[in-house]
Amino acid sequence: MSEATTPRFRSVLDHFVAYKPGKVVVSPEGRSFKLSSNESPQGPLPSVQKAIELAARNINRYPDNNATALVEAIASRFGVTPEHIAVGCGSVGVSQMLLEAVAEPGVEVVYAWRSFEAYPLLVGLSGATGVQVPLADETHDLDAMADAITDRTRLVFVCNPNNPTGTIVRRAELLRFLDRVPPHVLVVLDEAYREYVRDEDVPDGMDLFRELDRPNLAILRTFSKAYGLAGLRIGFVVAHPAVATAIRKTYLPFSVNSIAQTAGVASLAATDELLARVDETVKERHRVRDGLLADGWTVPPTEANFVWLRLGERTLDFSSACDAAGVSVRPFAGEGVRVSIGSPEENDAFLSVAHAYPHRN
Ligand code: PMP
């Protein structure tokens, strides 16, 4: 292409690189184990598969823009009314909607760092300023996050468990934090990995939401992880009706498609079966972490479907060793590697790479 003058873009884009999803690698022997995106290792349940096939017959029609059946099913699952709910194209889409509702130049959005890599991207695109509060001991430092709130702050993300460290925020510290947050600041508790939590000190955001009845607390969830529907892109937020109404105003028309809506409803109807699968992942999580610890690795306790290895300068070297064995992991250069918990076979493939690697972290 010629060096022609291009149209003008927003200056904020100059500093951005597009989101880089977890990759897939194949070993020279043709082996491929994808442990880079925290997905469910299992495909849809037969009942969900059937619902998807039925819904696929009607895709000449637009989806229900209000996602009525899905919203009702979410409301009844979590003991709230439909007025409390906004849905979107993945919880990343809902995060963007949340920011569309509160963010503009001059506004600050506080979040921990390192945390979910979409936060800086979405905050930057919104025109707001991101305020990153370093993790302490791989965990949210909620006192420092409360200290970081100013008159300009309108939103705080708390990712619990945190991606990519798997670490958690406990009930007492979260309550203390919420007491310090002024009412005009919306706290978004991102619980993408909630279903994998087994530590009883970690509050379930939905219980907390009903119990506290605070207009500035919103709970963000996804169908992409425990519910195994990453490819269909459904996320939702439970919030005070006034907050949910504002968020719904930012909904890109029809952005939760009809197959996704139907699959979401069918998945909620099969919650028990899906959560039984989550138990298997939790068991594997223990096996993987225990195996790594026994092998001399340092691995923070994790309540999510992944483990975190802080590797610093060795990060890319270790991820290349994984690539060579066909195990795709998620490296954060100079920091560490996040490895999803997959099927027993996938986890074994990862454990053998870690075992054979000549250094420990
Ligand atoms: N929040 C967190 C903490 C995540 O790790 C992810 C996925 N990696 C998401 C939100 C987004 O999930 P989705 O858009 O698939 O719902």
mmCIF file of C-alpha atoms and ligand atoms in Angstrom:
data_model
loop_
_atom_site.group_PDB
_atom_site.id
_atom_site.type_symbol
_atom_site.label_atom_id
_atom_site.label_comp_id
_atom_site.label_asym_id
_atom_site.label_seq_id
_atom_site.Cartn_x
_atom_site.Cartn_y
_atom_site.Cartn_z
ATOM 1 C CA MET A 1 0.000 0.000 0.000
ATOM 2 C CA SER A 2 1.168 3.551 -0.663
ATOM 3 C CA GLU A 3 2.095 5.951 2.140
ATOM 4 C CA ALA A 4 -1.079 7.963 1.489
ATOM 5 C CA THR A 5 -2.463 10.281 4.159
ATOM 6 C CA THR A 6 -4.997 8.361 6.229
ATOM 7 C CA PRO A 7 -8.188 9.666 7.813
ATOM 8 C CA ARG A 8 -7.725 11.150 11.293
ATOM 9 C CA PHE A 9 -8.295 9.029 14.383
ATOM 10 C CA ARG A 10 -8.796 9.780 18.053
ATOM 11 C CA SER A 11 -5.460 10.668 19.587
ATOM 12 C CA VAL A 12 -6.123 8.185 22.412
ATOM 13 C CA LEU A 13 -5.575 5.377 19.887
ATOM 14 C CA ASP A 14 -1.947 6.438 19.370
ATOM 15 C CA HIS A 15 -1.030 4.828 22.681
ATOM 16 C CA PHE A 16 -2.983 1.649 22.177
ATOM 17 C CA VAL A 17 -2.386 -1.809 20.924
ATOM 18 C CA ALA A 18 -5.476 -3.906 20.256
ATOM 19 C CA TYR A 19 -6.401 -6.590 22.816
ATOM 20 C CA LYS A 20 -4.330 -9.723 22.304
ATOM 21 C CA PRO A 21 -6.297 -12.881 23.080
ATOM 22 C CA GLY A 22 -4.758 -16.115 24.321
ATOM 23 C CA LYS A 23 -3.065 -17.879 21.450
ATOM 24 C CA VAL A 24 -3.102 -21.482 20.289
ATOM 25 C CA VAL A 25 0.205 -23.242 19.686
ATOM 26 C CA VAL A 26 0.918 -26.615 18.130
ATOM 27 C CA SER A 27 4.008 -28.655 19.023
ATOM 28 C CA PRO A 28 6.212 -30.130 16.277
ATOM 29 C CA GLU A 29 4.473 -33.482 17.005
ATOM 30 C CA GLY A 30 1.094 -31.836 16.382
ATOM 31 C CA ARG A 31 0.036 -31.625 20.047
ATOM 32 C CA SER A 32 -2.032 -28.642 21.158
ATOM 33 C CA PHE A 33 -3.305 -27.833 24.661
ATOM 34 C CA LYS A 34 -4.976 -24.446 25.047
ATOM 35 C CA LEU A 35 -4.457 -23.157 28.565
ATOM 36 C CA SER A 36 -4.269 -19.482 27.690
ATOM 37 C CA SER A 37 -7.819 -18.107 28.007
ATOM 38 C CA ASN A 38 -9.361 -19.559 31.197
ATOM 39 C CA GLU A 39 -12.077 -21.333 29.257
ATOM 40 C CA SER A 40 -14.014 -24.403 30.301
ATOM 41 C CA PRO A 41 -12.308 -27.512 28.933
ATOM 42 C CA GLN A 42 -15.708 -29.074 28.201
ATOM 43 C CA GLY A 43 -18.190 -28.409 25.405
ATOM 44 C CA PRO A 44 -21.849 -27.527 25.984
ATOM 45 C CA LEU A 45 -24.134 -29.982 27.784
ATOM 46 C CA PRO A 46 -26.468 -31.917 25.430
ATOM 47 C CA SER A 47 -29.457 -29.831 26.599
ATOM 48 C CA VAL A 48 -27.622 -26.610 25.819
ATOM 49 C CA GLN A 49 -26.391 -27.938 22.486
ATOM 50 C CA LYS A 50 -29.973 -28.788 21.531
ATOM 51 C CA ALA A 51 -31.224 -25.327 22.479
ATOM 52 C CA ILE A 52 -28.449 -23.789 20.368
ATOM 53 C CA GLU A 53 -29.441 -25.892 17.356
ATOM 54 C CA LEU A 54 -33.093 -24.917 17.687
ATOM 55 C CA ALA A 55 -32.226 -21.229 18.035
ATOM 56 C CA ALA A 56 -30.014 -21.438 14.951
ATOM 57 C CA ARG A 57 -33.134 -22.113 12.857
ATOM 58 C CA ASN A 58 -34.467 -18.611 13.435
ATOM 59 C CA ILE A 59 -31.491 -16.425 12.795
ATOM 60 C CA ASN A 60 -33.186 -14.617 9.941
ATOM 61 C CA ARG A 61 -34.909 -12.613 12.726
ATOM 62 C CA TYR A 62 -33.273 -10.063 15.000
ATOM 63 C CA PRO A 63 -32.838 -11.190 18.592
ATOM 64 C CA ASP A 64 -35.042 -9.909 21.410
ATOM 65 C CA ASN A 65 -33.349 -6.574 22.119
ATOM 66 C CA ASN A 66 -34.354 -6.788 25.783
ATOM 67 C CA ALA A 67 -33.173 -10.406 26.115
ATOM 68 C CA THR A 68 -36.355 -10.864 28.165
ATOM 69 C CA ALA A 69 -36.169 -14.606 28.816
ATOM 70 C CA LEU A 70 -32.475 -14.479 29.649
ATOM 71 C CA VAL A 71 -32.885 -11.511 31.980
ATOM 72 C CA GLU A 72 -35.789 -13.238 33.739
ATOM 73 C CA ALA A 73 -33.778 -16.432 34.150
ATOM 74 C CA ILE A 74 -30.812 -14.500 35.581
ATOM 75 C CA ALA A 75 -33.115 -12.579 37.931
ATOM 76 C CA SER A 76 -34.725 -15.720 39.282
ATOM 77 C CA ARG A 77 -31.361 -17.480 39.674
ATOM 78 C CA PHE A 78 -29.948 -14.652 41.780
ATOM 79 C CA GLY A 79 -33.049 -13.506 43.688
ATOM 80 C CA VAL A 80 -33.370 -10.054 42.122
ATOM 81 C CA THR A 81 -35.858 -8.530 39.706
ATOM 82 C CA PRO A 82 -35.254 -7.935 35.969
ATOM 83 C CA GLU A 83 -34.937 -4.184 36.670
ATOM 84 C CA HIS A 84 -31.632 -4.935 38.373
ATOM 85 C CA ILE A 85 -30.055 -6.525 35.311
ATOM 86 C CA ALA A 86 -28.239 -5.380 32.194
ATOM 87 C CA VAL A 87 -26.785 -7.868 29.726
ATOM 88 C CA GLY A 88 -24.094 -7.381 27.121
ATOM 89 C CA CYS A 89 -21.727 -8.985 24.642
ATOM 90 C CA GLY A 90 -19.550 -10.799 27.176
ATOM 91 C CA SER A 91 -18.723 -9.231 30.498
ATOM 92 C CA VAL A 92 -16.095 -7.287 28.630
ATOM 93 C CA GLY A 93 -18.967 -5.776 26.637
ATOM 94 C CA VAL A 94 -20.795 -5.018 29.874
ATOM 95 C CA SER A 95 -17.640 -3.379 31.260
ATOM 96 C CA GLN A 96 -17.568 -1.177 28.205
ATOM 97 C CA MET A 97 -21.252 -0.314 28.786
ATOM 98 C CA LEU A 98 -20.494 0.538 32.429
ATOM 99 C CA LEU A 99 -17.743 2.869 31.286
ATOM 100 C CA GLU A 100 -19.960 4.393 28.595
ATOM 101 C CA ALA A 101 -22.393 5.198 31.386
ATOM 102 C CA VAL A 102 -19.904 6.914 33.719
ATOM 103 C CA ALA A 103 -16.692 7.783 31.903
ATOM 104 C CA GLU A 104 -15.600 10.867 29.981
ATOM 105 C CA PRO A 105 -12.428 12.948 29.857
ATOM 106 C CA GLY A 106 -11.554 14.167 33.347
ATOM 107 C CA VAL A 107 -13.085 11.134 35.047
ATOM 108 C CA GLU A 108 -10.883 8.630 36.874
ATOM 109 C CA VAL A 109 -11.372 4.890 37.046
ATOM 110 C CA VAL A 110 -9.475 2.990 39.735
ATOM 111 C CA TYR A 111 -8.409 -0.640 39.438
ATOM 112 C CA ALA A 112 -5.702 -2.913 40.746
ATOM 113 C CA TRP A 113 -2.679 -3.735 38.627
ATOM 114 C CA ARG A 114 -1.888 -6.275 37.486
ATOM 115 C CA SER A 115 -5.445 -7.290 36.824
ATOM 116 C CA PHE A 116 -7.646 -8.061 33.818
ATOM 117 C CA GLU A 117 -5.881 -6.595 30.808
ATOM 118 C CA ALA A 118 -9.116 -5.295 29.243
ATOM 119 C CA TYR A 119 -9.511 -2.673 32.021
ATOM 120 C CA PRO A 120 -6.782 -0.297 30.783
ATOM 121 C CA LEU A 121 -7.914 -0.791 27.196
ATOM 122 C CA LEU A 122 -11.569 -0.027 27.912
ATOM 123 C CA VAL A 123 -10.823 2.831 30.297
ATOM 124 C CA GLY A 124 -8.417 4.400 27.804
ATOM 125 C CA LEU A 125 -10.932 4.114 24.973
ATOM 126 C CA SER A 126 -13.611 5.714 27.127
ATOM 127 C CA GLY A 127 -11.495 8.859 27.395
ATOM 128 C CA ALA A 128 -11.268 8.542 31.182
ATOM 129 C CA THR A 129 -8.002 8.245 33.109
ATOM 130 C CA GLY A 130 -7.079 4.892 34.593
ATOM 131 C CA VAL A 131 -5.573 4.913 38.083
ATOM 132 C CA GLN A 132 -3.687 1.673 38.639
ATOM 133 C CA VAL A 133 -3.082 0.596 42.222
ATOM 134 C CA PRO A 134 -0.312 -2.017 42.510
ATOM 135 C CA LEU A 135 -1.164 -5.393 43.970
ATOM 136 C CA ALA A 136 0.389 -6.103 47.349
ATOM 137 C CA ASP A 137 1.625 -9.656 47.696
ATOM 138 C CA GLU A 138 -0.243 -10.551 44.458
ATOM 139 C CA THR A 139 -3.535 -9.382 46.055
ATOM 140 C CA HIS A 140 -5.762 -6.306 45.785
ATOM 141 C CA ASP A 141 -4.594 -3.605 48.188
ATOM 142 C CA LEU A 142 -8.047 -2.264 49.032
ATOM 143 C CA ASP A 143 -6.757 0.321 51.494
ATOM 144 C CA ALA A 144 -4.530 1.812 48.806
ATOM 145 C CA MET A 145 -7.414 1.609 46.338
ATOM 146 C CA ALA A 146 -9.670 3.544 48.710
ATOM 147 C CA ASP A 147 -6.875 6.087 49.173
ATOM 148 C CA ALA A 148 -6.693 6.457 45.376
ATOM 149 C CA ILE A 149 -10.325 7.617 45.106
ATOM 150 C CA THR A 150 -10.677 11.352 44.412
ATOM 151 C CA ASP A 151 -13.544 13.713 43.543
ATOM 152 C CA ARG A 152 -12.924 12.742 39.916
ATOM 153 C CA THR A 153 -13.354 8.989 40.500
ATOM 154 C CA ARG A 154 -16.583 7.496 39.194
ATOM 155 C CA LEU A 155 -15.846 3.804 38.999
ATOM 156 C CA VAL A 156 -13.652 1.211 40.731
ATOM 157 C CA PHE A 157 -13.129 -2.299 39.412
ATOM 158 C CA VAL A 158 -12.470 -4.984 42.022
ATOM 159 C CA CYS A 159 -11.662 -8.273 40.326
ATOM 160 C CA ASN A 160 -12.404 -11.134 42.721
ATOM 161 C CA PRO A 161 -10.739 -13.601 42.224
ATOM 162 C CA ASN A 162 -8.166 -11.507 40.442
ATOM 163 C CA ASN A 163 -7.094 -12.311 36.914
ATOM 164 C CA PRO A 164 -4.217 -13.270 36.468
ATOM 165 C CA THR A 165 -3.088 -13.988 40.036
ATOM 166 C CA GLY A 166 -6.135 -15.996 41.211
ATOM 167 C CA THR A 167 -5.968 -14.230 44.572
ATOM 168 C CA ILE A 168 -9.028 -13.124 46.519
ATOM 169 C CA VAL A 169 -10.511 -10.349 48.578
ATOM 170 C CA ARG A 170 -12.208 -11.470 51.799
ATOM 171 C CA ARG A 171 -15.545 -10.333 53.136
ATOM 172 C CA ALA A 172 -14.278 -8.191 56.045
ATOM 173 C CA GLU A 173 -11.811 -6.240 53.907
ATOM 174 C CA LEU A 174 -14.358 -5.745 51.146
ATOM 175 C CA LEU A 175 -16.924 -4.395 53.613
ATOM 176 C CA ARG A 176 -14.314 -2.056 55.115
ATOM 177 C CA PHE A 177 -13.460 -0.870 51.612
ATOM 178 C CA LEU A 178 -17.103 -0.322 50.629
ATOM 179 C CA ASP A 179 -17.564 1.803 53.741
ATOM 180 C CA ARG A 180 -14.786 4.068 52.512
ATOM 181 C CA VAL A 181 -16.161 4.508 48.982
ATOM 182 C CA PRO A 182 -18.282 7.652 48.526
ATOM 183 C CA PRO A 183 -21.804 7.004 47.218
ATOM 184 C CA HIS A 184 -21.155 8.709 43.852
ATOM 185 C CA VAL A 185 -18.481 6.108 42.999
ATOM 186 C CA LEU A 186 -19.679 2.852 41.464
ATOM 187 C CA VAL A 187 -17.847 -0.243 42.691
ATOM 188 C CA VAL A 188 -17.918 -3.020 40.077
ATOM 189 C CA LEU A 189 -17.153 -6.386 41.592
ATOM 190 C CA ASP A 190 -15.933 -8.417 38.617
ATOM 191 C CA GLU A 191 -16.746 -12.007 39.525
ATOM 192 C CA ALA A 192 -15.951 -13.717 36.233
ATOM 193 C CA TYR A 193 -14.489 -16.645 38.206
ATOM 194 C CA ARG A 194 -16.918 -16.720 41.149
ATOM 195 C CA GLU A 195 -18.100 -20.285 40.549
ATOM 196 C CA TYR A 196 -14.598 -21.654 41.190
ATOM 197 C CA VAL A 197 -14.286 -20.059 44.641
ATOM 198 C CA ARG A 198 -14.239 -22.487 47.578
ATOM 199 C CA ASP A 199 -12.823 -20.233 50.348
ATOM 200 C CA GLU A 200 -15.812 -19.434 52.558
ATOM 201 C CA ASP A 201 -14.377 -16.068 53.568
ATOM 202 C CA VAL A 202 -14.867 -14.810 50.040
ATOM 203 C CA PRO A 203 -18.253 -13.141 49.781
ATOM 204 C CA ASP A 204 -20.580 -14.109 46.959
ATOM 205 C CA GLY A 205 -21.237 -10.755 45.308
ATOM 206 C CA MET A 206 -24.874 -11.628 44.636
ATOM 207 C CA ASP A 207 -25.500 -12.328 48.342
ATOM 208 C CA LEU A 208 -23.652 -9.169 49.279
ATOM 209 C CA PHE A 209 -25.651 -7.154 46.768
ATOM 210 C CA ARG A 210 -28.982 -8.276 48.236
ATOM 211 C CA GLU A 211 -27.767 -7.947 51.799
ATOM 212 C CA LEU A 212 -26.192 -4.487 51.577
ATOM 213 C CA ASP A 213 -28.692 -2.826 49.257
ATOM 214 C CA ARG A 214 -26.091 -0.226 48.193
ATOM 215 C CA PRO A 215 -26.849 1.717 45.003
ATOM 216 C CA ASN A 216 -23.125 2.000 44.245
ATOM 217 C CA LEU A 217 -22.351 -1.735 44.198
ATOM 218 C CA ALA A 218 -22.625 -3.668 40.921
ATOM 219 C CA ILE A 219 -21.856 -7.346 40.384
ATOM 220 C CA LEU A 220 -20.411 -8.414 37.034
ATOM 221 C CA ARG A 221 -20.680 -12.028 35.862
ATOM 222 C CA THR A 222 -20.123 -14.007 32.687
ATOM 223 C CA PHE A 223 -21.286 -17.148 30.934
ATOM 224 C CA SER A 224 -17.796 -17.566 29.442
ATOM 225 C CA LYS A 225 -16.087 -19.493 32.230
ATOM 226 C CA ALA A 226 -17.972 -21.955 34.455
ATOM 227 C CA TYR A 227 -20.967 -21.964 32.091
ATOM 228 C CA GLY A 228 -18.718 -22.882 29.167
ATOM 229 C CA LEU A 229 -20.152 -20.425 26.625
ATOM 230 C CA ALA A 230 -17.094 -18.279 25.869
ATOM 231 C CA GLY A 231 -17.771 -18.490 22.140
ATOM 232 C CA LEU A 232 -21.264 -17.060 22.492
ATOM 233 C CA ARG A 233 -20.335 -13.871 24.386
ATOM 234 C CA ILE A 234 -22.809 -13.239 27.215
ATOM 235 C CA GLY A 235 -22.133 -11.203 30.314
ATOM 236 C CA PHE A 236 -24.392 -9.397 32.739
ATOM 237 C CA VAL A 237 -24.394 -7.026 35.632
ATOM 238 C CA VAL A 238 -26.680 -6.946 38.661
ATOM 239 C CA ALA A 239 -27.031 -3.413 39.976
ATOM 240 C CA HIS A 240 -29.426 -0.958 41.582
ATOM 241 C CA PRO A 241 -32.325 -0.331 39.139
ATOM 242 C CA ALA A 242 -31.201 3.268 38.520
ATOM 243 C CA VAL A 243 -27.701 2.032 37.693
ATOM 244 C CA ALA A 244 -28.986 -0.828 35.526
ATOM 245 C CA THR A 245 -31.241 1.621 33.642
ATOM 246 C CA ALA A 246 -28.283 3.901 32.899
ATOM 247 C CA ILE A 247 -26.201 0.959 31.734
ATOM 248 C CA ARG A 248 -28.967 -0.381 29.491
ATOM 249 C CA LYS A 249 -29.030 3.001 27.688
ATOM 250 C CA THR A 250 -25.545 2.231 26.382
ATOM 251 C CA TYR A 251 -26.500 -1.189 24.930
ATOM 252 C CA LEU A 252 -25.463 -1.594 21.324
ATOM 253 C CA PRO A 253 -28.757 -2.770 19.753
ATOM 254 C CA PHE A 254 -29.071 -6.550 19.451
ATOM 255 C CA SER A 255 -25.546 -7.195 20.708
ATOM 256 C CA VAL A 256 -26.502 -10.350 22.599
ATOM 257 C CA ASN A 257 -27.508 -12.585 19.723
ATOM 258 C CA SER A 258 -30.451 -14.959 19.717
ATOM 259 C CA ILE A 259 -28.378 -18.156 19.946
ATOM 260 C CA ALA A 260 -26.513 -16.733 22.917
ATOM 261 C CA GLN A 261 -29.757 -15.739 24.664
ATOM 262 C CA THR A 262 -31.226 -19.209 24.217
ATOM 263 C CA ALA A 263 -28.016 -20.924 25.304
ATOM 264 C CA GLY A 264 -27.860 -18.705 28.384
ATOM 265 C CA VAL A 265 -31.380 -19.673 29.410
ATOM 266 C CA ALA A 266 -30.675 -23.387 28.788
ATOM 267 C CA SER A 267 -27.445 -23.145 30.778
ATOM 268 C CA LEU A 268 -29.159 -21.560 33.748
ATOM 269 C CA ALA A 269 -31.698 -24.390 33.633
ATOM 270 C CA ALA A 270 -28.738 -26.802 33.857
ATOM 271 C CA THR A 271 -26.877 -24.908 36.595
ATOM 272 C CA ASP A 272 -26.461 -27.962 38.844
ATOM 273 C CA GLU A 273 -24.900 -30.049 36.082
ATOM 274 C CA LEU A 274 -22.608 -27.222 35.056
ATOM 275 C CA LEU A 275 -21.509 -26.563 38.611
ATOM 276 C CA ALA A 276 -20.698 -30.264 39.019
ATOM 277 C CA ARG A 277 -18.240 -29.830 36.148
ATOM 278 C CA VAL A 278 -16.756 -26.879 37.979
ATOM 279 C CA ASP A 279 -16.033 -29.204 40.913
ATOM 280 C CA GLU A 280 -13.835 -31.253 38.570
ATOM 281 C CA THR A 281 -11.913 -28.142 37.567
ATOM 282 C CA VAL A 282 -11.481 -27.202 41.225
ATOM 283 C CA LYS A 283 -10.101 -30.672 41.951
ATOM 284 C CA GLU A 284 -7.697 -30.330 39.054
ATOM 285 C CA ARG A 285 -6.710 -26.877 40.300
ATOM 286 C CA HIS A 286 -5.618 -28.425 43.585
ATOM 287 C CA ARG A 287 -3.766 -31.184 41.775
ATOM 288 C CA VAL A 288 -1.930 -28.734 39.503
ATOM 289 C CA ARG A 289 -0.992 -26.323 42.292
ATOM 290 C CA ASP A 290 0.062 -29.129 44.652
ATOM 291 C CA GLY A 291 2.120 -30.695 41.857
ATOM 292 C CA LEU A 292 3.875 -27.402 41.178
ATOM 293 C CA LEU A 293 4.500 -26.754 44.874
ATOM 294 C CA ALA A 294 5.888 -30.269 45.341
ATOM 295 C CA ASP A 295 8.164 -29.558 42.393
ATOM 296 C CA GLY A 296 9.580 -26.453 44.082
ATOM 297 C CA TRP A 297 7.531 -23.774 42.306
ATOM 298 C CA THR A 298 6.073 -20.749 44.068
ATOM 299 C CA VAL A 299 2.362 -20.466 43.244
ATOM 300 C CA PRO A 300 0.015 -18.079 45.055
ATOM 301 C CA PRO A 301 -3.131 -19.727 46.428
ATOM 302 C CA THR A 302 -5.752 -19.512 43.688
ATOM 303 C CA GLU A 303 -9.543 -19.561 43.815
ATOM 304 C CA ALA A 304 -9.997 -19.333 40.055
ATOM 305 C CA ASN A 305 -9.552 -21.720 37.116
ATOM 306 C CA PHE A 306 -5.924 -20.788 36.615
ATOM 307 C CA VAL A 307 -2.592 -20.558 38.406
ATOM 308 C CA TRP A 308 -0.048 -17.751 38.355
ATOM 309 C CA LEU A 309 3.689 -18.186 38.175
ATOM 310 C CA ARG A 310 5.656 -15.004 38.772
ATOM 311 C CA LEU A 311 8.704 -15.500 36.565
ATOM 312 C CA GLY A 312 10.005 -11.967 35.964
ATOM 313 C CA GLU A 313 12.744 -12.003 33.338
ATOM 314 C CA ARG A 314 12.189 -15.710 32.642
ATOM 315 C CA THR A 315 8.558 -15.247 31.622
ATOM 316 C CA LEU A 316 9.021 -15.479 27.874
ATOM 317 C CA ASP A 317 11.601 -18.211 28.124
ATOM 318 C CA PHE A 318 9.204 -20.334 30.154
ATOM 319 C CA SER A 319 6.276 -19.646 27.826
ATOM 320 C CA SER A 320 8.470 -20.668 24.857
ATOM 321 C CA ALA A 321 9.194 -23.954 26.638
ATOM 322 C CA CYS A 322 5.411 -24.415 26.975
ATOM 323 C CA ASP A 323 4.891 -23.515 23.293
ATOM 324 C CA ALA A 324 7.423 -26.140 22.223
ATOM 325 C CA ALA A 325 5.311 -28.774 23.969
ATOM 326 C CA GLY A 326 2.110 -27.473 22.376
ATOM 327 C CA VAL A 327 0.891 -25.985 25.677
ATOM 328 C CA SER A 328 -0.358 -22.437 25.181
ATOM 329 C CA VAL A 329 -0.193 -20.313 28.319
ATOM 330 C CA ARG A 330 -0.620 -16.590 28.851
ATOM 331 C CA PRO A 331 2.676 -14.751 29.370
ATOM 332 C CA PHE A 332 2.846 -11.178 30.684
ATOM 333 C CA ALA A 333 6.362 -10.177 29.645
ATOM 334 C CA GLY A 334 8.648 -9.363 32.553
ATOM 335 C CA GLU A 335 6.004 -10.421 35.072
ATOM 336 C CA GLY A 336 4.760 -13.965 34.888
ATOM 337 C CA VAL A 337 2.677 -16.630 33.252
ATOM 338 C CA ARG A 338 -0.957 -17.488 33.819
ATOM 339 C CA VAL A 339 -1.950 -21.070 33.127
ATOM 340 C CA SER A 340 -5.590 -22.136 32.874
ATOM 341 C CA ILE A 341 -6.784 -25.346 34.469
ATOM 342 C CA GLY A 342 -7.899 -27.628 31.681
ATOM 343 C CA SER A 343 -8.719 -31.305 31.360
ATOM 344 C CA PRO A 344 -6.525 -33.785 33.289
ATOM 345 C CA GLU A 345 -4.625 -34.560 30.090
ATOM 346 C CA GLU A 346 -3.995 -30.881 29.339
ATOM 347 C CA ASN A 347 -2.904 -30.246 32.915
ATOM 348 C CA ASP A 348 -0.516 -33.203 32.792
ATOM 349 C CA ALA A 349 1.033 -31.770 29.629
ATOM 350 C CA PHE A 350 1.629 -28.492 31.437
ATOM 351 C CA LEU A 351 2.953 -30.156 34.586
ATOM 352 C CA SER A 352 5.521 -32.079 32.585
ATOM 353 C CA VAL A 353 6.799 -28.871 30.977
ATOM 354 C CA ALA A 354 7.052 -27.218 34.398
ATOM 355 C CA HIS A 355 8.791 -30.291 35.797
ATOM 356 C CA ALA A 356 11.356 -30.390 32.989
ATOM 357 C CA TYR A 357 12.059 -26.637 33.063
ATOM 358 C CA PRO A 358 15.541 -26.124 34.515
ATOM 359 C CA HIS A 359 14.715 -23.162 36.786
ATOM 360 C CA ARG A 360 12.186 -22.469 39.553
ATOM 361 C CA ASN A 361 10.604 -19.103 40.291
HETATM 362 N N1 PMP B 1 -13.462 -10.261 33.710
HETATM 363 C C1 PMP B 1 -12.382 -10.988 33.947
HETATM 364 C C2 PMP B 1 -11.714 -10.845 35.255
HETATM 365 C C3 PMP B 1 -11.895 -11.875 32.994
HETATM 366 O O1 PMP B 1 -10.791 -12.576 33.237
HETATM 367 C C4 PMP B 1 -12.572 -12.007 31.774
HETATM 368 C C5 PMP B 1 -12.138 -12.964 30.692
HETATM 369 N N2 PMP B 1 -10.822 -13.231 30.555
HETATM 370 C C6 PMP B 1 -13.672 -11.204 31.575
HETATM 371 C C7 PMP B 1 -14.106 -10.351 32.552
HETATM 372 C C8 PMP B 1 -14.382 -11.189 30.272
HETATM 373 O O2 PMP B 1 -15.087 -12.291 30.003
HETATM 374 P P1 PMP B 1 -16.187 -12.310 28.880
HETATM 375 O O3 PMP B 1 -16.116 -11.026 28.101
HETATM 376 O O4 PMP B 1 -15.873 -13.491 28.064
HETATM 377 O O5 PMP B 1 -17.481 -12.418 29.605
#
